[in-house]
Coordinates of C-alpha atoms and ligand atoms in Angstrom, one line a residue:
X1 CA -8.2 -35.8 26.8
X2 CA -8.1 -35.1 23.4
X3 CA -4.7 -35.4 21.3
X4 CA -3.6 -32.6 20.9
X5 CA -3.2 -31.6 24.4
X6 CA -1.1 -33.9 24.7
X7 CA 1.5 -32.1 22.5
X8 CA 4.9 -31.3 24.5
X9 CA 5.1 -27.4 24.4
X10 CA 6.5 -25.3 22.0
X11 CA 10.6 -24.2 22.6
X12 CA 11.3 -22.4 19.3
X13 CA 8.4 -19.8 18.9
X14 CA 10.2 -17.2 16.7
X15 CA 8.2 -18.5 13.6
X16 CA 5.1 -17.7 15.1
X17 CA 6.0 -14.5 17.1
X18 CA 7.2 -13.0 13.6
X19 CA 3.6 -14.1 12.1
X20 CA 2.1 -11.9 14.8
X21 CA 4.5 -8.9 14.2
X22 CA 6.3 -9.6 17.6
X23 CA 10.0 -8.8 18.3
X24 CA 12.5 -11.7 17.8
X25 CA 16.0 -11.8 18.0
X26 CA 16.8 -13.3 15.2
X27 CA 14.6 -13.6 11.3
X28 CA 13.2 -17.0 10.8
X29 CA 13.4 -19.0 8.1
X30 CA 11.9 -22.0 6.6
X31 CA 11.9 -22.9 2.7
X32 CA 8.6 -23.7 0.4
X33 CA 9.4 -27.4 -0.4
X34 CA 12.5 -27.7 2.2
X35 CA 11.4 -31.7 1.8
X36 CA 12.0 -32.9 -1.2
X37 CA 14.0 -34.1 -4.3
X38 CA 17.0 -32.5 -3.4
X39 CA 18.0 -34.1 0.1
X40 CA 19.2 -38.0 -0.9
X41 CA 17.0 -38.9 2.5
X42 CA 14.1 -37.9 0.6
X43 CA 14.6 -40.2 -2.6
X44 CA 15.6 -42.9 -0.3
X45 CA 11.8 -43.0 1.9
X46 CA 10.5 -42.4 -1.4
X47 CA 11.4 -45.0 -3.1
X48 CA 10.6 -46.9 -0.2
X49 CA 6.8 -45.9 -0.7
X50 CA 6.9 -46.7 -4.7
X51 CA 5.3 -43.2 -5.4
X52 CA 5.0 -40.2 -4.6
X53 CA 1.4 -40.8 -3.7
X54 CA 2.3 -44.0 -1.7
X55 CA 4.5 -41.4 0.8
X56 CA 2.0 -38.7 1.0
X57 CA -0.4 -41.5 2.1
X58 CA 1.5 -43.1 4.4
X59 CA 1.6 -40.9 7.8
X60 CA 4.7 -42.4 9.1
X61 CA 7.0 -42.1 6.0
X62 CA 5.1 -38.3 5.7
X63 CA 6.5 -37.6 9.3
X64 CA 10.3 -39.2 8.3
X65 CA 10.3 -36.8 5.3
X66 CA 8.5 -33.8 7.2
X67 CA 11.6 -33.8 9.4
X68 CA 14.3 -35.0 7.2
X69 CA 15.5 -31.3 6.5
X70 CA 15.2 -30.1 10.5
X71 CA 17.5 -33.1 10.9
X72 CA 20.1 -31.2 8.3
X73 CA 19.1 -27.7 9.1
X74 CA 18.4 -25.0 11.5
X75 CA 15.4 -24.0 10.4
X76 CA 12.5 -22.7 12.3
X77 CA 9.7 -24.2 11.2
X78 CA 8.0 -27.4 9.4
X79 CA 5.6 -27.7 6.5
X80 CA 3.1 -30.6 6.7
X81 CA 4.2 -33.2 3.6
X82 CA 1.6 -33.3 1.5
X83 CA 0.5 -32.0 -1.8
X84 CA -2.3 -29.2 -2.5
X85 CA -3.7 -31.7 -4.9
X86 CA -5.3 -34.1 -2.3
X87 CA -8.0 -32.1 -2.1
X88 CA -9.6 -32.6 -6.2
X89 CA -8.3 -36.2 -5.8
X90 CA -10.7 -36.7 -2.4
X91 CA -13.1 -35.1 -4.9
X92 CA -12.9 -37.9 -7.1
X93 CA -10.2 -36.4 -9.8
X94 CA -8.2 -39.4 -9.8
X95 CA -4.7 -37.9 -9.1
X96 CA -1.0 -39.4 -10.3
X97 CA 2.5 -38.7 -10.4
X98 CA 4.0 -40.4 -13.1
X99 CA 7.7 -40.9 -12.8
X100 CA 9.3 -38.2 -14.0
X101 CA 6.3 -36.2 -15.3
X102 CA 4.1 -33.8 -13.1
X103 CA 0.8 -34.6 -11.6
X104 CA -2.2 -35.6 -14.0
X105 CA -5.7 -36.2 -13.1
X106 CA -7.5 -39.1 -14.9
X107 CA -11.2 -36.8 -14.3
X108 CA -10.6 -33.4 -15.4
X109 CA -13.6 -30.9 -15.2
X110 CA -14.2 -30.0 -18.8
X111 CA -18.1 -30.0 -19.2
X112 CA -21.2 -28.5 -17.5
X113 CA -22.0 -31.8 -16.2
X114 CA -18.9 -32.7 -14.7
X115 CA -18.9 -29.1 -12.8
X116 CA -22.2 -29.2 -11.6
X117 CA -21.3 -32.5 -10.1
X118 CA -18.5 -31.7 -8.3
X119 CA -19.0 -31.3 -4.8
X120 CA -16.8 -30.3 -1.1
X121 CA -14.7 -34.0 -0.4
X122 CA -16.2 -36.0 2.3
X123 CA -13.2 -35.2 4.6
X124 CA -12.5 -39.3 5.6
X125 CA -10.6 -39.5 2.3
X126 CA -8.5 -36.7 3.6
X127 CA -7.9 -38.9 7.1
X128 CA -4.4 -39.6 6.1
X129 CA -3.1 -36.2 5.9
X130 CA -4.9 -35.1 9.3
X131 CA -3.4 -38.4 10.9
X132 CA -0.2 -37.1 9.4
X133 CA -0.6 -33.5 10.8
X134 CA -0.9 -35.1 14.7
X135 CA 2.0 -37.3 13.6
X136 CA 4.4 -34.7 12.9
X137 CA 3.5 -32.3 15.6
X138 CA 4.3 -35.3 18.1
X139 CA 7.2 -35.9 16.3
X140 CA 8.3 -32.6 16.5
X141 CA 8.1 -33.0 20.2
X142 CA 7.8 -28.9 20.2
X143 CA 11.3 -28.7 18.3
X144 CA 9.5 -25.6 15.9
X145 CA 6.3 -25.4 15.0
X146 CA 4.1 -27.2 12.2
X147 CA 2.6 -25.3 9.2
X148 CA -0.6 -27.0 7.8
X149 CA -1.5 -26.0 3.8
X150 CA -4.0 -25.8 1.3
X151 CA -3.6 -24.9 -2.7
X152 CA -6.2 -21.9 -3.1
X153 CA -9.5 -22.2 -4.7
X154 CA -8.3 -20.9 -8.0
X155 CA -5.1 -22.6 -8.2
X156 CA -6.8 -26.2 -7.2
X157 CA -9.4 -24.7 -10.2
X158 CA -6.3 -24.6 -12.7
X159 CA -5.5 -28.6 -12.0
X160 CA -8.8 -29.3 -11.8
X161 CA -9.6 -27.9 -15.3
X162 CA -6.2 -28.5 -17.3
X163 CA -6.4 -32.1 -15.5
X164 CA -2.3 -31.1 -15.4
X165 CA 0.7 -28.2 -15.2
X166 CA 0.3 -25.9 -17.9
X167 CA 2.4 -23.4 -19.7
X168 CA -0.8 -21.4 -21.2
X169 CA -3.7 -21.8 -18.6
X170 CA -5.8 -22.3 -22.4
X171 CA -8.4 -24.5 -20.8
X172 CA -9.0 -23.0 -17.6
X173 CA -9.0 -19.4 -19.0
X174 CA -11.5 -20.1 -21.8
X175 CA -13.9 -21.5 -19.2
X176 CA -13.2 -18.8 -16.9
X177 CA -14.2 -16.0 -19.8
X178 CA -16.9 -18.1 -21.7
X179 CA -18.5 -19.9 -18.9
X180 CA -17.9 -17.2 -15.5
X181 CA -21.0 -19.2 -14.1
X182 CA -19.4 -22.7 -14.2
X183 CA -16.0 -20.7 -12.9
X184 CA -17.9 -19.6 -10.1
X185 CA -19.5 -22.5 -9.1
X186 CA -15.8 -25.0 -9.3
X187 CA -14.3 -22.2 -6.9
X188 CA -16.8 -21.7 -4.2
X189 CA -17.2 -25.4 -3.8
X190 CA -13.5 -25.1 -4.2
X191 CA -13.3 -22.3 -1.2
X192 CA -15.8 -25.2 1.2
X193 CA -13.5 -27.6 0.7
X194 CA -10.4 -25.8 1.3
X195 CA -12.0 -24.3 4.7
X196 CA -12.7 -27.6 6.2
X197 CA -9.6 -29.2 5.1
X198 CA -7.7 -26.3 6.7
X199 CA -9.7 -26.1 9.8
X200 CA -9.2 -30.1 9.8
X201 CA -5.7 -29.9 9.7
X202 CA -5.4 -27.2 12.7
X203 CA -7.7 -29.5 14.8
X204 CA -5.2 -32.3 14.0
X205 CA -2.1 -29.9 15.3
X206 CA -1.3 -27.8 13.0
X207 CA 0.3 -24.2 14.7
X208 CA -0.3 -21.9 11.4
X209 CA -1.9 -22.4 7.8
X210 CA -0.7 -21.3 4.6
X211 CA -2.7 -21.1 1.4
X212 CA -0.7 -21.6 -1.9
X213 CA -2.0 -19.2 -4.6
X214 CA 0.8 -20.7 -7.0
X215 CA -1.0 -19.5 -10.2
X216 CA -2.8 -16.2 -9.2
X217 CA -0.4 -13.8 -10.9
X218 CA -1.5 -15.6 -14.4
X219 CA -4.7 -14.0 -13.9
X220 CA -5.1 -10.3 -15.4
X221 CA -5.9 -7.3 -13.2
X222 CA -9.5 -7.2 -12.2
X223 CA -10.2 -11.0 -12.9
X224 CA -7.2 -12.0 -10.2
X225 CA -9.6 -9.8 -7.4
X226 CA -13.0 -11.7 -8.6
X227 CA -11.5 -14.9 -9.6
X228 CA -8.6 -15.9 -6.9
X229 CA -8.5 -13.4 -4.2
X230 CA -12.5 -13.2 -3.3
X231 CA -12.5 -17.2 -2.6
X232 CA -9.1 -16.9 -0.8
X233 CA -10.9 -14.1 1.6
X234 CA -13.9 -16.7 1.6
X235 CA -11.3 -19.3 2.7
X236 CA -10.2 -17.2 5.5
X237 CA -13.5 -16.2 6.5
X238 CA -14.2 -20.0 7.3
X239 CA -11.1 -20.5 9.5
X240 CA -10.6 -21.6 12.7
X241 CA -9.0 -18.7 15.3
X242 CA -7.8 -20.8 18.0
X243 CA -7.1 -24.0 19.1
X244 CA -6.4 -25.5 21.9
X245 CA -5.7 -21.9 23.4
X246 CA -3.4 -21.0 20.8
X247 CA -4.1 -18.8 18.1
X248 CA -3.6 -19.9 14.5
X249 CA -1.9 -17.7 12.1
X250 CA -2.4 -17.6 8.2
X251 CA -0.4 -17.2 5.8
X252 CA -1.2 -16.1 2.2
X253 CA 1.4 -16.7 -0.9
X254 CA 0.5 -15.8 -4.4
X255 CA 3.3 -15.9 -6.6
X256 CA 3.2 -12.8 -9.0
X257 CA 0.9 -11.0 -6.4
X258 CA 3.2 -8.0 -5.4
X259 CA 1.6 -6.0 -8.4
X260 CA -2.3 -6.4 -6.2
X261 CA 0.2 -5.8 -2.9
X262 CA -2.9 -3.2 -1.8
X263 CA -5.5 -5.5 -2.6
X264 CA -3.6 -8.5 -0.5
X265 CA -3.5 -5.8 2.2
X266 CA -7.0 -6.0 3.0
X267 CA -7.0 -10.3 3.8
X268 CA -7.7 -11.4 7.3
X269 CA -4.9 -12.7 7.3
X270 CA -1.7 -12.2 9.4
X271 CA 1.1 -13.3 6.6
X272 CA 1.7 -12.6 3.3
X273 CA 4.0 -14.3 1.3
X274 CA 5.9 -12.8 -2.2
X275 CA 7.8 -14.0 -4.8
X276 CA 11.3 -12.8 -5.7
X277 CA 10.2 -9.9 -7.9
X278 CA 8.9 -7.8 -5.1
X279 CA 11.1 -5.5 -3.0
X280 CA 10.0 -6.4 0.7
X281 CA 11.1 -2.6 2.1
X282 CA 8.5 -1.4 -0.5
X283 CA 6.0 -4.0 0.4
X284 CA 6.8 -3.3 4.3
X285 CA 5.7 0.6 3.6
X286 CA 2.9 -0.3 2.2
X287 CA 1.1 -3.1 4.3
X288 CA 3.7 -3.8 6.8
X289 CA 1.8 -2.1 10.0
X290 CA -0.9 -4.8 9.4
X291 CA 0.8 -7.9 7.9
X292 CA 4.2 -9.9 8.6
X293 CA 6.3 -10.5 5.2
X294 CA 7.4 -14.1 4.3
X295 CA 9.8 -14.2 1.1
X296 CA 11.4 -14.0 -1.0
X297 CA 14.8 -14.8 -1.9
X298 CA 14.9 -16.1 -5.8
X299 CA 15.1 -20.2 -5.7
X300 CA 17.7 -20.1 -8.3
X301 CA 20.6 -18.3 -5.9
X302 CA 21.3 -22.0 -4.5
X303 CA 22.8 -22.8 -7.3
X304 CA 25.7 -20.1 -6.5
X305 CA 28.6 -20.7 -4.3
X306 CA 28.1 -20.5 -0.9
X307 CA 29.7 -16.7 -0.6
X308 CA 27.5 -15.7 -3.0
X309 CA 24.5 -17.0 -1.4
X310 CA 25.5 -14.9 1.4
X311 CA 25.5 -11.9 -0.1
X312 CA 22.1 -12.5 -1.4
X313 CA 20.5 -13.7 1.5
X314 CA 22.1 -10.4 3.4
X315 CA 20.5 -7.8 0.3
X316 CA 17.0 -9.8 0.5
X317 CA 17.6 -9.2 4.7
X318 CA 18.5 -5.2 3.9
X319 CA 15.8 -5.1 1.4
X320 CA 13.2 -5.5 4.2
X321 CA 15.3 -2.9 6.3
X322 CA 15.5 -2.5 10.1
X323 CA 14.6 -5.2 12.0
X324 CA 11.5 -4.8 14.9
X325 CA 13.0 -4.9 17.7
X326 CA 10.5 -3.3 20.2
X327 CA 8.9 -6.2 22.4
X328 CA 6.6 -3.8 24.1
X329 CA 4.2 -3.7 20.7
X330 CA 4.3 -5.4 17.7
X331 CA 5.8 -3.9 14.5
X332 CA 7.1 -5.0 10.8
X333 CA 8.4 -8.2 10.8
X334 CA 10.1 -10.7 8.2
X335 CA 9.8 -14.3 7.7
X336 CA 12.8 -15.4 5.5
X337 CA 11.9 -17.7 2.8
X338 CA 12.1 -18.5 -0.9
X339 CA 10.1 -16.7 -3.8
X340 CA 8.7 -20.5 -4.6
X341 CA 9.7 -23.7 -3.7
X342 CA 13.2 -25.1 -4.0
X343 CA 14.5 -26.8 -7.0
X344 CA 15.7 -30.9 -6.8
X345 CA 18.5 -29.6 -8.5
X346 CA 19.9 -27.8 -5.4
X347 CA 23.1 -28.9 -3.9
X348 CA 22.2 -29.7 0.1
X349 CA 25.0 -27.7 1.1
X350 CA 24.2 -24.4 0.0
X351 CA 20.4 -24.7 2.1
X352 CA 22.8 -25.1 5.2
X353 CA 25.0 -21.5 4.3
X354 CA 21.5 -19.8 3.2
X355 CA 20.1 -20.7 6.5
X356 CA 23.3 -20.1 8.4
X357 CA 23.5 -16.5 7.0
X358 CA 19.7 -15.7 7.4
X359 CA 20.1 -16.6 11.4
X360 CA 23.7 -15.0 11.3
X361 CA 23.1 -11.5 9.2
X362 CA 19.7 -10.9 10.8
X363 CA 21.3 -11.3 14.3
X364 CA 23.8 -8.5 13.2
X365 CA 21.4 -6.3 12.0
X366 CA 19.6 -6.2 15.8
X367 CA 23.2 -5.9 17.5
Ligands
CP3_401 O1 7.0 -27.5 1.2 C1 7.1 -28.7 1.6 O2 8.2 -29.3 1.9 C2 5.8 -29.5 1.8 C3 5.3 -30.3 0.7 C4 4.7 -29.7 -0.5 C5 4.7 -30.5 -1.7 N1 3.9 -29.8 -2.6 C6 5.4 -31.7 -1.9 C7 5.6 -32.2 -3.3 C8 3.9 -28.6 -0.7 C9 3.6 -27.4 0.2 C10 3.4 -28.6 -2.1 C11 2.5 -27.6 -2.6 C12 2.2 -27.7 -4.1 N2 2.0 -28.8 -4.9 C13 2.0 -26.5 -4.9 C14 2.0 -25.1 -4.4 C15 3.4 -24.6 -4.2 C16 4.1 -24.4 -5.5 O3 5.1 -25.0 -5.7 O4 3.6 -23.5 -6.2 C17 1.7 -27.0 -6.2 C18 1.4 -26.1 -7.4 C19 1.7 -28.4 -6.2 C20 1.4 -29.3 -7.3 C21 2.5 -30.2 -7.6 N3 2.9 -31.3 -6.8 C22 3.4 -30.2 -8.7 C23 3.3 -29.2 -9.8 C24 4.3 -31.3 -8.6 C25 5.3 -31.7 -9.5 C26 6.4 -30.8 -9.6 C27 7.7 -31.4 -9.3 O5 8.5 -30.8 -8.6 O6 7.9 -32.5 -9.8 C28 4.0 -31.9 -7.3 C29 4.7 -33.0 -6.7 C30 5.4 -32.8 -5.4 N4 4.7 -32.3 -4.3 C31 6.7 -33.1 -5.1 C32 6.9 -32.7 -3.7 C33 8.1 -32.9 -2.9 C34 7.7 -33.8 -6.0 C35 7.2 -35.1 -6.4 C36 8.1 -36.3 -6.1 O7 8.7 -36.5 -5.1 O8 8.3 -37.0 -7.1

């Protein structure tokens, strides 16, 4: 018997059902970083670990922290704890988090040698996040369903290359335009990797993928289709359908992407994800009768009272207009969620009224 089926079944499916444009009767919602910085619980296990590195590593403490905000709120799905940045590291980037600053690799590719050398992570340095994935899900004991990730080939490219954050994308672009070839070569080993990793991950339990295109709207028109979104389709391509008898969703995000909405449209995907400048009822009329909606409320309305939270979290609702509610075929659904991942300056509170009013307003709008 092999692990997984040993996994106790599913009893909240609305996640999933709304990532295959099925009829639910309420949205669901889950947050891009719901663990993190700003629950208390979360400083606690990590400082326990000594790094952030220490708790991503460390399957146990990455199932405590996976579940820390399902313990707090409603919400109707998990996120794997990890970081996208495994991935260069198990290429031999050398990742850190320094206290306080953002991550920095100790390798960066910044010459034709060290490009050429780069090659797809033998996937036992990964073991920890796959022994992770199976940890959760049993965890989870079928409570909501677990959502494996992966940064996408161009946005791993931009760490890889700046060797950090960056406000300018300097490094990364002036390969990108003066070296195309080396570009090229970073992402589709880049678009290997991130395949197996992914495919990995589902085989360890994970219900539905996401792949984080964090820095695709940087790119300018034209270069974003050749440079991002043709090694995200490759990504796809790669991907497992099923497993275990259960068929595995994916999920697309690329903040700044609602401009290419028509481009995204064409995926293999089931999901897309936008950020907070899109309007969902326009992106619904335009690629809702193939692809579910996940988004987009802007990060920055936690920091409101709670009554004005609500009425934000009811216009982003609205915005995507009537609910499906047809469960004879599917139809245009919406996944609540953040533009981008939540700040560790919100107060814990305010997540529980935004959920509260996502599963409260939504149920209203089906009555
Ligand atoms: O959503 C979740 O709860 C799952 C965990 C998760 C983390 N990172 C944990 C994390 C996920 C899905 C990510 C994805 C990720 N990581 C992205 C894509 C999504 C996005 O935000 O655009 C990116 C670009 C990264 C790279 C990264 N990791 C940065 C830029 C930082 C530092 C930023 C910061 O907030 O300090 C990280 C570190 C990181 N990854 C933290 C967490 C909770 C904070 C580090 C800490 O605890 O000290």
């Amino acid at each position: 018997m092999s692990a997984s089926t040993a996994f106790a079944p599913l009893r909240n499916d609305t996640f999933l059902r709304a990532c295959w444009r099925q009829a639910t009767d309420h949205t669901p919602v889950w947050l891009m970083r719901q663990a993190g910085r700003y629950l208390p619980e979360y400083v606690a296990t990590r400082a326990r670990a000594g790094s952030f590195m220490g708790l991503a590593t460390n399957p146990e403490l990455a199932t405590e922290v996976t579940l820390q905000p399902l313990e707090r709120y409603p919400l109707d799905a998990a996120i794997l704890f990890s970081d996208i940045l495994t991935v260069p590291d198990a290429m031999g980037l050398g990742l850190s988090f320094a206290a306080g600053e953002g991550p920095r690799f100790a390798h960066p590719l910044r010459d034709e040698a060290a490009v050429k050398a780069l090659v797809a992570p033998d996937l036992n340095k990964l073991r920890y996040v796959f022994d992770a994935v199976t940890s959760i899900r049993r965890a989870l004991n079928g409570r909501v369903p677990l959502i494996g990730f992966s940064g996408s080939p161009w946005t791993l490219a931009c760490y890889m290359v700046e060797g950090a954050g960056s406000d300018d994308y300097r490094l990364v672009k002036s390969m990108l335009y003066s070296r195309p070839d080396l570009m090229h070569h970073i992402l589709s080993v880049n678009a290997q990797a991130v395949a197996a990793y992914l495919n990995a991950q589902i085989e360890a339990g994970a219900q539905a993928v996401m792949i984080f295109d964090s820095w695709g709207g940087v790119l300018a028109d034209g270069v974003f289709q050749r440079f991002s979104l043709a090694y995200t389709a490759q990504v796809l391509a790669q991907l497992k359908r099923e497993h275990d008898g259960q068929k595995i969703p994916r999920i697309v995000f690329t903040k700044g992407g609602g401009i290419w909405l028509d481009d995204m449209g064409g995926l293999d995907c089931e999901v897309l994800g936008l950020d907070w400048t899109a309007n969902l009822g326009d992106a619904r009329r335009r690629v809702g009768g193939t692809k579910a909606l996940q988004g987009n409320i802007d990060p920055n309305v936690l920091f409101a009272p709670p009554e004005a939270i609500r009425a934000e979290v009811a216009s982003v609702l609205e915005s995507f207009g009537v609910p499906h509610t047809d469960a004879s075929q599917p139809g245009p659904t919406h996944i609540f969620n953040l533009g981008h991942g939540i700040s560790q300056f919100t107060p814990p509170e305010h997540v529980a009224a935004l959920v509260d009013a996502v599963h409260e307003h939504s149920r209203r709008l089906r009555a």
